[in-house]
Structures are given as C-alpha cells and as structure tokens.
Amino acid sequence: MFARHIGKELSAYAHGELPAAESARVARHLASCARCSAEFEEIKLGIRLVESLPPRAAPAALWGEIEAALAALAATNANSPTGFETETFAPVAPRPRDSRPEARARVRELVFGRGGATRLAGWRRAALACSLFILVAGVCGVVWVYRGSTRASWEVASLAGSPQVGSARVGKTGRLGVGEWLVTDADSRAQLSVANIGQVEIDPGTRLRLVSTKLTEHRIELAHGRMHARIWAPPRLFFVETPSAVAADLGCAYTLEVDDKGRSLLHVTSGWVAFETKDRESMVPAGASCVTQPGTGPGTPFFEDAGETFVESLARFDFARGGREALASVLREARARDTLTLWHLLARTSGEDRVSVYERLARLSPPPSTVTREGALALDRRMLDEWKGSLEATWLGGRDNNIKGTWRRLQAWMERNCPIP
Amino acid sequence: MEQLAVMTEERGSAGLVESCQRGDREAFRLLFEGYKDKVYSVALYFFGGDEALASDVTQQVFLKLFTRIGQFRHQSEFSTWLYRLTTNACIDEQRKRKRFEPAGDAESALLPRARGSAEEKVARHEVRDELQSAIAALKPKLRIAILLKYFEELSYAEIADALGCSQGTVASRINRGHKVLARRLGHLRGSMFGGE
C-alpha cells in the first residue's frame, strides 16, 4: 500500500532496460497499482506512436553530393596546412563538381590517400561503377527495410521429436520468425521463448504462427492443437489468436486448445485471461475455463468444478440457442462460486431474462450498497465492476476438476448439438 | 544490402575506421552505406519531416566524419562517436534556425495542429504529419533521446554515451517524451490503433 510508485521507471521497464530484480518489482507493482497501470498505458501509447513512424531511406543522390562537397572543400582548403582538418563547416548545399584537375587530384589524395592519385585515369570508370553500386544498394535497401520489419524472431527449442519451422526441422534450438509457422507432429513437442516475457510449450499435433513481436505487443496465431503459456509481463502484452476469439494475457498461466473445427477451450491455471472478440469479452480467472465456437465467439466462463448439468446447460445457452429453458437450468444449478458465470450473463441477456439472472445473482451474493438494482439492470459499467470486485473473493481457491474430461465431453456434446454457423 | 550491413558490422568500429584512416575509399563508402539511413531518419524526424534539411544535416554529419576520422582514437565506439556528431549537428542546426524564427514558443505554436476530432484526420498521412509535428515540438533533449532509441536502436547506455549524460537521465528523458506524446496525441489512439 505504501510501495513507492514507479512512474519514472516505466519506459525503462518497457524497453527491458531494468535489471531482472527491478523489472520483477515493477511488474508486481503494476499488478496492484491502478495509478501506475494507467500511467503505463500512457507510456505504451507513446511507444506505439513513435514505433508507428517508419525509418526513412536517405536520398540516393546524397553520396554524390558528399563527394562534391568534399571536392569543393578540398579546393577551398588546398593551401591550408591542415587540408581537410577543417573545424567549421557552413551549412553545405549541393555544389557542382570542381572541374580543375589539380583540385580533384588534391581531393583524391586527401580523401583516399596518396595511392589514389595513380588511379586517376580510371576515375570515370570508377564513378560509373559507383553510380551502379548506389543504384543496386538503393534497391537492396528498400528490400532490406521491408524485410527489417519482419526480421524479429523468438527462440524455439525442441522438447521431443522433430518440430518444424516452415519446412525446416528444428534441431536442439532454432528461431521462429514473424510470419513463420511452427508445426509439431504426433510425436514432437517444442518450447517457445516469448521475447523476454514468458514461455509457451507446444503439445504434439499443433500448428502455430508468430504474427508480430514488438515492445508493446507479442501476438501468435494458434490454428490447431494445444499450447501452455506462462507469462510474467504486465497485462495485455501477449495475445493468442484462435479461429474464434483472441486470448489476451492479463498476467497468468493458461492452456489453450483449438480443435479441427476451430472451437477452442481456454483453461486458466493462474491469474486472469481475457478471451475476446470485437463485441464480446469473457474474463476468465484461475480455475475457470471458457469455450469458443467460430461464428459465435467466446462463451460464458465457468468454473471447472461446476456440475455437469450446469456446464451442459450453459453450452446449450451459449451455442445451441437454448434460450430461457437452458438459462433456467443454469440459474437453478448455480452455486455461490458460479456467480462468475452469472455476472457475465447479466450483459448477455435482456428483458425478463436479465431480471432473472440479477435476482439469482443477488440471492447468491448480494451486491455492495453502491450498486442499485436499476443500475445493474441498465449495465452501468461502474456498478458492474464494483459488484465483480466484491464477488472475486468467492472466485478464488476451490477445487480444480478434470478439465480435460470436461472438455472432451463438451466437445462431443457440441459436435451433436451446436452446428457451426 | 543485408550483406553490406553485415560487412559493415563485421569490419565495424575497428577495421573499417582504420581502413578509412589509411584512405581506403571503399571503407568510406561502406561506412556511409551502413549508417546513412539511420542518420537521415533521426535528422528527418528531428526537424518534423523536413527532407531538405534532413539531407543537409546528414551531409554535414558525414563530411565532419570523413574529414575528422584521422582524429578518431578508438577510445570510444565508432557508432557512439557518429551519433554524437549526429546529435550535435541536429542541435546546432536547431539553434541556428531558432535565431531566425519569429518570437513565440515553438511547442505551443504546434499545439493547435494537434487538436481536432479524430474523424477529421482519418487520412493516414495527416495522422503521420501530426505525429511528426508532435515529435518536432518536443524539447530537443527529449526529442534526440527518443530518436536515438527508436531510429538508431541504441540501448540507454549507448544513448548516455552519445549524449554525455547518465543512463538515469536518458531514462527520464525518454519517459517524459513518451508521456508528452501520449498526452498530446491521445486523440489519435482510435484512428491509429483501431479504437483500442
């Protein structure tokens, strides 16, 4: 509570310029201090703004102008005992090449050494070659600048079998560049180092692509398979795109699995993850899971120790147009800890259904005095956040169920009952 | 060009500079090719996108570099020396120009351009112009620290060497620069980063 604020260290932290212990201290402080978190958002915006400016290539004619300026300067200083060692320069404008042979010889001698004078006869040919070189270098420069924007890469280590990056097998270690796919077959596993902010383990049968890696954002695409992420960065630096939603890390560890239909399961083991699409967001804490389906986006999060009927009714409500009947079953089966699900359902229902959700939620855990029935039903953001804050104590702890078994059952049930739109 | 960059890096601070000091023409060219875009980018954004001025400053930097390379004694990294030349050239040019500018605060003169609704500025180049103007309106000490970080890709220690100050000062200047830009251009968040 009395910890020193870290506003002045935020840019150094974002740039990886702090020692490890200091960096960990800043990360811990950010997780608990709203003021510094808000300031960090400001710093990240500043970084993204400057990063959005592209490096620019110097004009191709510049070398010629420098040579001309050197020649003119040499001619001016031809009688100076210090020759080129001139301390003051007027602003230099492009000047015509000095045509006096003796001045040119002097320039060459001064710039390229005495041996240069003997090569004077080949000067024109050399100039032509230089022009050609500048042209080729210019073209290469454009390619280089373009490639430069996609050169960043992460280290990938093989844990078993032969993972592949593109068509090349990864030896003990390799690199995964931006835009490249990492593929594991049925017998291989791999580990990715996420810049300096975390690690991702890739299970067999997975296909994953590095989309971008920048100071302010690291993003991968999980097309198919399963990955386990452990991230120790501040919130919203690491994102995983799946075919049906984006998982945004909020400082956590989690497993994410995508099946061959593009459905996915997020299972959080520590901290929080936001599972989101453009118009829908599920906040998933440790011990909870969330299922997504292409065309629908993230379903409502639920705790893994919830009853089977509760989980199945929720899937029916989220993905199979289960409507009021499915909702009634969810509300009937809900325990105190399932207020996580009910709190999310407030914004996913309307009219009488929302009133039913509110009443069940209020019965299981009465809202704080600052939250009114009208405000909650009108989805007042501040009130909903305050209610969520008071509920979070009941969401911590609890017994983890066998999520793998739950997911397999749910997958089979969704396969039968939830056609992908 | 990638090969050229590798060559420049390999021959780098010691080999290339020694070759230049011996009058090796190709070494001059390699040095120029290896660093010209970085020097030009810093100058360009230092002067708010003024290409002619950026070319002039880049020219001055390399002229100074080539005519004084005999004085370089390998006591510091070559790149640090070059970026010190770049920094000095930018700051000197700024001072010269300030003498001839009409009275008034350059930062506040730019502020009206940085306002207005994002809807009016959806055109990408306008947004970029606004960003360039905001960078150019930063105090020179903050501006050069930010530009050395992003366009020369220097560490805080290298920037401190180039500017002749402590790493803590560099961290503080970069932090202040980020904050000023974010506060001045917060209204562009939506048009630049998709409404996040």
Short mmCIF file of C-alpha atoms in Angstrom, two decimals, chain A residues 228 253-257 264-273 275 283-291 300-312 314 335 337-341 394-410:
data_model
loop_
_atom_site.label_atom_id
_atom_site.label_comp_id
_atom_site.label_asym_id
_atom_site.label_seq_id
_atom_site.Cartn_x
_atom_site.Cartn_y
_atom_site.Cartn_z
CA HIS A 228 0.54 -23.93 -22.43
CA ALA A 253 -0.60 -19.14 -16.92
CA TYR A 254 -3.06 -20.99 -19.08
CA THR A 255 -3.70 -23.77 -21.59
CA LEU A 256 -5.37 -23.09 -24.89
CA GLU A 257 -6.59 -25.79 -27.22
CA SER A 264 -11.33 -23.68 -28.61
CA LEU A 265 -11.05 -24.19 -24.88
CA LEU A 266 -9.22 -21.81 -22.60
CA HIS A 267 -8.23 -23.20 -19.20
CA VAL A 268 -6.58 -20.71 -16.81
CA THR A 269 -4.28 -22.03 -14.07
CA SER A 270 -3.01 -18.73 -12.66
CA GLY A 271 -4.04 -15.06 -12.88
CA TRP A 272 -6.57 -13.86 -15.44
CA VAL A 273 -7.09 -14.09 -19.20
CA PHE A 275 -10.99 -14.10 -24.10
CA MET A 283 -12.87 -12.53 -18.16
CA VAL A 284 -11.52 -15.90 -17.08
CA PRO A 285 -9.78 -16.28 -13.70
CA ALA A 286 -7.60 -19.15 -12.42
CA GLY A 287 -9.60 -22.36 -12.08
CA ALA A 288 -12.11 -21.33 -14.73
CA SER A 289 -12.50 -22.18 -18.41
CA CYS A 290 -14.19 -20.74 -21.45
CA VAL A 291 -15.23 -22.35 -24.71
CA THR A 300 -19.64 -17.62 -20.83
CA PRO A 301 -16.79 -18.61 -18.48
CA PHE A 302 -17.42 -21.29 -15.88
CA PHE A 303 -15.52 -22.92 -13.05
CA GLU A 304 -14.25 -26.37 -13.78
CA ASP A 305 -15.70 -27.79 -10.57
CA ALA A 306 -19.23 -26.78 -11.63
CA GLY A 307 -21.80 -29.55 -12.04
CA GLU A 308 -22.15 -31.40 -15.32
CA THR A 309 -25.74 -30.21 -15.84
CA PHE A 310 -24.69 -26.62 -15.19
CA VAL A 311 -21.87 -26.80 -17.79
CA GLU A 312 -24.03 -28.52 -20.41
CA LEU A 314 -24.52 -23.19 -20.26
CA ARG A 335 -23.58 -22.30 -6.64
CA ARG A 337 -18.80 -19.75 -6.92
CA ASP A 338 -20.78 -19.80 -10.19
CA THR A 339 -21.51 -16.11 -9.72
CA LEU A 340 -18.59 -15.78 -12.20
CA THR A 341 -20.92 -17.17 -14.86
CA THR A 394 -15.55 -16.25 -3.83
CA TRP A 395 -13.96 -16.97 -7.20
CA LEU A 396 -10.51 -17.64 -5.73
CA GLY A 397 -9.49 -21.06 -4.50
CA GLY A 398 -11.78 -24.04 -4.96
CA ARG A 399 -11.12 -27.47 -6.34
CA ASP A 400 -10.00 -27.92 -9.94
CA ASN A 401 -11.96 -30.50 -11.84
CA ASN A 402 -10.57 -32.72 -14.55
CA ILE A 403 -10.88 -30.11 -17.30
CA LYS A 404 -9.60 -32.49 -19.95
CA GLY A 405 -12.52 -34.84 -19.26
CA THR A 406 -14.99 -31.93 -19.13
CA TRP A 407 -13.66 -30.58 -22.45
CA ARG A 408 -13.85 -33.95 -24.20
CA ARG A 409 -17.46 -34.43 -23.05
CA LEU A 410 -18.34 -30.86 -24.01
#
